[in-house]
Amino acid sequence: MSGAVPVAVHTDYILSDIAPAGGLSVSPWVALAYLAAGVLFILALRGLSSPSTSQRGNRYGMIGMGIAVVTTLLTHGLASLPEIGAAIAVGGGIGIITARRIKMTDMPQLVAAFHSLVGLAAVLVGWAAYLNPQAFGIAGPDGVIEAQSRVEMGLGIAIGAITFSGSVIAFLKLAGKMSGSPIMLPGRHVINLATLAAILGLIGWFTQDQGLWVIATVTVLAFAIGFLLIIPIGGADMPVVVSMLNSYSGWAAAAMGFTLHNTAMIITGALVGSSGAILSYIMCKAMNRSFISVIAGGFGAVAADGGEAREQRPWKRGSAEDAAFLLGEAEQVIIIPGYGMAVAQAQHVLREMGDLLKARGVRVKYAIHPVAGRMPGHMNVLLAEANVPYDDVFELEDINGEFAQTDVAFIIGANDVVNPAAKTDKTSPIYGMPVFDVEKAKTIMFIKRSMGGVGYAGVDNDVFYMDQTMMLLADAKKMVEDINKALAH
């Protein structure tokens, strides 16, 4: 799990920087340069599979991208170097400003936005090739586009449009500008299947009829199906959506690479598409979801009402001093971080708390759920940023059996990943998702801002009301800072 996030995030940079290059030279040196770039991209993905090698992986990716971009610039045949330079300057400037201003809590929606741009780029490149096929070397003197290129163009536009509209919906959900709850349309599966069948049928017809109405209809239907696929998916499943859209963006770029005869785009797109698909499969398995239902959209979605009227039940509130005393007396503490930790930027003080406990002889471990946060590996990145030792971080399947022998389960900003409703309530939108067995710990400490909020999936949590649970209601960073002060005395 520790390698999930870099694949999901950084491959977008690879895709977004490759420009279409019709009329590329077939010189052996060009092929060799693209081959070297492809090998470096593979090494980059390999390096990004672990936090300990992620920096090296990033360097490989940057070097490979530099080779690909320089090769494309030297062999391009569509635009002048000043025009390309101006475009790079504008895009690079926007990227630098965005990178400097973005908060870690906003990273998931930024990734979704990157996916949408990759999809839109594929659509625009496809339309440019359709409108001026001679410039891209895919048509004869009479302007008729080769049949094979029409298939590649149609698939690239369709996948790109699905990626764009689906990513826009994901962005709106992640940014809180649209409800995170599943939005269920009547007969959605029939509508989705019919729309997909129409798209495939029109792409087939496109090989016989090069008419504008065909490709325009494919584009419109693809934009629509992207919207229809994502709106039924709830917040609890959004990390898988991000991974799935990452895969779609890769396949869109690969299809455009075939249309443009650009080896670098084909290699990179295939790498991103396959790695995203593999990651989506792994996450679906971790969440007990069907991979096919992910592709179909609306997986695991039910009309949930967990965020509505809630029964008033007794619960116990604790203070930072209470928490510090129990933590200091423990033999083993397992910390479960969630999105609330990211919002409060509490990872650094959390690591300080872990260091203080270790100094007292307490065993401290960090438990990371595959879908904690808003994107794959979100918590891993935050803990790595705070210099939490990699050996202290464990995945769900590796640590779940230890809660019965744990003195304190310390939950900071998580909810859905520790909710027993996933194991007992068949009507819950998170039912079937493996969760941490925190209820088996001797003491549970739960940091959240108030009792009024529920998780991203909108489901109340029975853990709040258990006899061994102490609710620590405050900003996560402030609460941990107060615990650290008490531990230091």
Coordinates of C-alpha atoms in Angstrom, one line a residue, residues 28-341:
P28 CA 17.1 5.1 -34.9
W29 CA 18.3 7.8 -32.6
V30 CA 14.7 9.0 -32.0
A31 CA 13.6 5.4 -31.3
L32 CA 16.5 4.9 -29.0
A33 CA 15.8 8.1 -27.1
Y34 CA 12.1 7.1 -26.6
L35 CA 13.2 3.6 -25.6
A36 CA 15.5 5.1 -22.9
A37 CA 12.7 7.4 -21.7
G38 CA 10.4 4.4 -21.5
V39 CA 12.9 2.4 -19.4
L40 CA 13.3 5.4 -17.1
F41 CA 9.5 5.6 -16.7
I42 CA 9.4 1.9 -15.7
L43 CA 12.2 2.5 -13.2
A44 CA 10.3 5.5 -11.9
L45 CA 7.2 3.4 -11.3
R46 CA 9.4 0.8 -9.6
G47 CA 11.0 3.4 -7.4
L48 CA 7.6 4.9 -6.5
S49 CA 6.4 1.6 -5.1
S50 CA 8.0 2.3 -1.8
P51 CA 8.5 5.5 0.3
S52 CA 12.1 4.6 0.8
T53 CA 12.9 4.7 -2.9
S54 CA 10.3 7.3 -4.0
Q55 CA 12.8 10.1 -4.4
R56 CA 14.9 8.0 -6.7
G57 CA 11.8 7.1 -8.7
N58 CA 10.9 10.7 -9.1
R59 CA 14.4 11.5 -10.4
Y60 CA 14.2 8.7 -12.9
G61 CA 10.8 10.0 -14.1
M62 CA 12.1 13.5 -14.4
I63 CA 15.1 12.4 -16.4
G64 CA 12.9 10.2 -18.7
M65 CA 10.5 13.1 -19.2
G66 CA 13.4 15.4 -20.1
I67 CA 14.6 13.0 -22.7
A68 CA 11.1 12.6 -24.1
V69 CA 10.4 16.3 -24.3
V70 CA 13.7 17.2 -25.8
T71 CA 13.4 14.5 -28.4
T72 CA 9.9 15.6 -29.3
L73 CA 11.0 19.3 -29.6
L74 CA 14.0 18.3 -31.9
T75 CA 11.9 16.2 -34.2
H76 CA 8.5 17.9 -34.2
G77 CA 6.8 18.9 -37.3
L78 CA 3.6 20.7 -36.2
A79 CA 4.5 24.0 -34.7
S80 CA 7.5 26.4 -34.4
L81 CA 9.8 26.2 -31.3
P82 CA 8.7 29.7 -30.1
E83 CA 5.1 28.6 -30.1
I84 CA 5.9 25.4 -28.2
G85 CA 8.1 27.3 -25.8
A86 CA 5.3 29.8 -25.1
A87 CA 2.9 27.0 -24.4
I88 CA 5.4 25.3 -22.1
A89 CA 6.0 28.6 -20.3
V90 CA 2.3 29.1 -19.7
G91 CA 1.6 25.6 -18.6
G92 CA 4.8 25.4 -16.5
G93 CA 4.0 28.7 -14.8
I94 CA 0.5 27.6 -13.9
G95 CA 2.0 24.3 -12.6
I96 CA 4.6 26.1 -10.4
I97 CA 2.0 28.5 -8.9
T98 CA -0.4 25.6 -8.2
A99 CA 2.3 23.4 -6.6
R100 CA 3.4 26.3 -4.3
R101 CA -0.2 27.1 -3.2
I102 CA -1.8 23.7 -2.9
K103 CA -2.3 22.3 0.5
M104 CA -1.8 18.6 1.3
T105 CA -5.5 18.3 2.2
D106 CA -6.4 19.5 -1.3
M107 CA -4.0 17.1 -3.1
P108 CA -6.8 14.5 -3.9
Q109 CA -8.9 17.1 -5.8
L110 CA -5.8 18.4 -7.5
V111 CA -5.0 14.9 -8.8
A112 CA -8.6 14.6 -10.0
A113 CA -8.1 18.0 -11.8
F114 CA -4.9 16.7 -13.4
H115 CA -6.8 13.6 -14.7
S116 CA -9.4 15.9 -16.2
L117 CA -6.8 17.9 -18.1
V118 CA -5.2 14.7 -19.4
G119 CA -8.6 13.5 -20.7
L120 CA -9.4 16.9 -22.2
A121 CA -5.9 17.0 -23.9
A122 CA -6.7 13.6 -25.5
V123 CA -10.0 14.9 -26.8
L124 CA -8.5 18.0 -28.3
V125 CA -5.6 16.2 -29.9
G126 CA -8.1 13.7 -31.4
W127 CA -10.2 16.5 -32.8
A128 CA -7.1 18.3 -34.1
A129 CA -6.1 15.1 -35.9
Y130 CA -9.6 14.7 -37.3
L131 CA -9.8 18.3 -38.6
N132 CA -6.3 18.3 -40.1
P133 CA -5.3 14.7 -40.7
Q134 CA -2.6 15.5 -43.3
A135 CA -0.6 17.4 -40.8
F136 CA -0.6 14.3 -38.6
G137 CA 0.3 12.0 -41.4
I138 CA -2.8 9.8 -41.0
A139 CA -4.6 10.6 -44.3
G140 CA -4.0 10.4 -48.0
P141 CA -4.0 13.3 -50.5
D142 CA -7.8 13.0 -50.7
G143 CA -8.1 13.7 -47.0
V144 CA -9.5 10.3 -46.1
I145 CA -8.3 9.1 -42.7
E146 CA -6.9 5.6 -42.5
A147 CA -9.4 3.2 -41.0
Q148 CA -7.0 2.1 -38.3
S149 CA -6.3 5.7 -37.3
R150 CA -10.1 6.3 -37.1
V151 CA -10.5 3.5 -34.6
E152 CA -7.5 4.8 -32.5
M153 CA -8.8 8.3 -32.8
G154 CA -12.4 7.3 -31.8
L155 CA -11.2 5.3 -28.8
G156 CA -8.8 8.1 -27.7
I157 CA -11.5 10.7 -27.8
A158 CA -14.0 8.5 -26.1
I159 CA -11.7 7.5 -23.2
G160 CA -10.4 11.0 -22.9
A161 CA -14.0 12.5 -22.7
I162 CA -15.0 9.9 -20.1
T163 CA -11.9 10.7 -18.1
F164 CA -12.6 14.5 -18.3
S165 CA -16.2 14.5 -17.2
G166 CA -15.7 11.7 -14.6
S167 CA -12.7 13.6 -13.2
V168 CA -14.7 16.8 -13.0
I169 CA -17.4 15.1 -10.9
A170 CA -14.7 13.5 -8.7
F171 CA -13.1 16.9 -8.2
L172 CA -16.4 18.4 -7.2
K173 CA -17.1 15.6 -4.7
L174 CA -13.6 15.7 -3.2
A175 CA -13.7 19.5 -2.9
G176 CA -17.0 19.4 -1.1
K177 CA -18.7 21.4 -3.9
M178 CA -21.0 18.4 -4.6
S179 CA -22.6 15.9 -2.2
G180 CA -20.2 13.0 -1.4
S181 CA -23.2 10.7 -1.1
P182 CA -24.2 8.4 -4.0
I183 CA -26.6 10.1 -6.4
M184 CA -28.7 7.3 -7.7
L185 CA -30.4 7.6 -11.1
P186 CA -33.3 5.3 -12.0
G187 CA -32.2 2.6 -14.5
R188 CA -28.6 3.9 -14.4
H189 CA -27.1 0.5 -15.3
V190 CA -29.3 0.2 -18.4
I191 CA -28.5 3.8 -19.4
N192 CA -24.8 3.2 -18.9
L193 CA -24.7 0.0 -20.9
A194 CA -26.8 1.5 -23.7
T195 CA -24.6 4.6 -23.9
L196 CA -21.4 2.5 -23.9
A197 CA -22.8 0.3 -26.6
A198 CA -23.7 3.3 -28.7
I199 CA -20.2 4.7 -28.4
L200 CA -18.6 1.5 -29.5
G201 CA -21.1 1.1 -32.3
L202 CA -20.4 4.6 -33.5
I203 CA -16.6 4.1 -33.4
G204 CA -17.2 1.0 -35.6
W205 CA -19.3 3.1 -37.9
F206 CA -16.6 5.8 -38.0
T207 CA -14.4 3.3 -39.9
Q208 CA -16.9 3.5 -42.7
D209 CA -18.2 7.0 -42.4
Q210 CA -15.8 9.9 -41.7
G211 CA -18.7 12.3 -41.2
L212 CA -18.5 15.0 -38.6
W213 CA -21.7 13.9 -36.9
V214 CA -20.2 10.5 -36.0
I215 CA -17.2 11.8 -34.1
A216 CA -19.2 14.6 -32.6
T217 CA -21.8 12.1 -31.3
V218 CA -19.1 9.9 -29.8
T219 CA -17.6 12.9 -28.0
V220 CA -21.0 14.0 -26.5
L221 CA -21.9 10.5 -25.4
A222 CA -18.5 9.9 -23.9
F223 CA -18.7 13.2 -21.9
A224 CA -22.2 12.0 -20.7
I225 CA -21.1 8.5 -19.7
G226 CA -18.2 9.9 -17.6
F227 CA -20.7 11.9 -15.6
L228 CA -23.1 9.0 -15.3
L229 CA -20.4 6.6 -14.1
I230 CA -19.1 8.7 -11.2
I231 CA -22.1 10.4 -9.7
P232 CA -23.5 7.2 -8.2
I233 CA -20.2 6.5 -6.3
G234 CA -20.1 7.6 -2.7
G235 CA -17.3 9.3 -0.8
A236 CA -16.1 6.0 0.9
D237 CA -15.1 4.7 -2.6
M238 CA -13.6 7.9 -3.9
P239 CA -9.9 6.7 -3.5
V240 CA -10.7 3.9 -6.0
V241 CA -12.3 6.3 -8.3
V242 CA -9.1 8.4 -8.4
S243 CA -7.1 5.3 -9.2
M244 CA -9.5 4.2 -11.9
L245 CA -9.5 7.7 -13.5
N246 CA -5.7 7.6 -13.5
S247 CA -5.9 4.4 -15.5
Y248 CA -8.4 5.9 -17.9
S249 CA -6.1 8.9 -18.6
G250 CA -3.3 6.5 -19.4
W251 CA -5.3 4.6 -22.0
A252 CA -6.5 7.8 -23.5
A253 CA -2.9 9.0 -24.0
A254 CA -1.8 5.6 -25.4
A255 CA -4.6 5.7 -28.0
M256 CA -3.6 9.1 -29.0
G257 CA 0.0 7.9 -29.2
F258 CA -1.0 5.3 -31.8
T259 CA -2.9 8.0 -33.8
L260 CA 0.1 10.3 -33.7
H261 CA 2.7 7.6 -34.2
N262 CA 4.4 8.8 -31.0
T263 CA 6.2 6.0 -29.3
A264 CA 6.7 8.0 -26.1
M265 CA 3.0 8.5 -25.6
I266 CA 2.2 4.9 -26.3
I267 CA 4.8 3.7 -23.8
T268 CA 3.9 6.2 -21.1
G269 CA 0.1 5.8 -21.6
A270 CA 0.4 2.0 -21.4
L271 CA 2.4 2.3 -18.2
V272 CA 0.0 4.7 -16.6
G273 CA -3.1 2.8 -17.8
S274 CA -1.8 -0.6 -16.6
S275 CA -0.4 0.6 -13.3
G276 CA -3.6 2.4 -12.6
A277 CA -5.7 -0.6 -13.4
I278 CA -3.6 -2.8 -11.2
L279 CA -3.8 -0.4 -8.3
S280 CA -7.6 -0.2 -8.8
Y281 CA -7.8 -4.0 -8.7
I282 CA -5.7 -4.1 -5.5
M283 CA -7.8 -1.5 -3.8
C284 CA -11.0 -3.2 -4.9
K285 CA -9.8 -6.4 -3.4
A286 CA -8.8 -4.6 -0.2
M287 CA -12.3 -3.1 0.0
N288 CA -14.1 -6.3 -1.0
R289 CA -15.5 -4.7 -4.1
S290 CA -16.0 -6.1 -7.6
F291 CA -13.5 -4.8 -10.1
I292 CA -16.1 -5.1 -12.9
S293 CA -18.6 -3.0 -10.8
V294 CA -15.9 -0.3 -10.5
I295 CA -15.7 0.0 -14.2
A296 CA -19.5 0.0 -14.5
G297 CA -19.8 2.8 -12.0
G298 CA -21.9 3.1 -8.8
F299 CA -20.2 0.2 -7.1
G300 CA -21.1 -0.4 -3.5
A301 CA -23.6 2.4 -3.7
V302 CA -26.9 2.3 -1.9
A303 CA -29.3 5.0 -0.8
A304 CA -27.8 5.6 2.6
D305 CA -29.4 7.8 5.2
G306 CA -26.7 7.4 7.8
G307 CA -26.2 11.2 8.0
E308 CA -29.8 11.9 8.9
A309 CA -31.6 11.6 12.2
R310 CA -29.3 9.9 14.7
E311 CA -30.2 8.4 18.0
Q312 CA -28.8 10.2 21.1
R313 CA -26.6 7.7 22.9
P314 CA -24.3 8.0 25.9
W315 CA -20.6 8.6 25.3
K316 CA -17.5 9.4 27.4
R317 CA -15.4 12.5 26.9
G318 CA -11.7 12.6 27.9
S319 CA -9.0 15.3 28.2
A320 CA -5.5 15.5 26.9
E321 CA -4.2 14.7 30.4
D322 CA -6.4 11.6 30.6
A323 CA -5.1 10.5 27.2
A324 CA -1.5 11.2 28.1
F325 CA -1.7 9.1 31.3
L326 CA -3.2 6.1 29.6
L327 CA -0.8 6.3 26.6
G328 CA 2.2 6.5 28.9
E329 CA 1.1 3.4 30.9
A330 CA 0.5 1.3 27.7
E331 CA 2.7 -1.4 26.4
Q332 CA 1.5 -1.1 22.8
V333 CA -0.3 1.8 21.0
I334 CA -1.6 1.5 17.5
I335 CA -2.3 4.9 15.7
I336 CA -4.9 5.0 13.0
P337 CA -4.7 8.3 11.0
G338 CA -7.4 9.5 8.6
Y339 CA -8.4 12.6 6.6
G340 CA -9.0 14.6 9.8
M341 CA -5.3 14.4 10.5

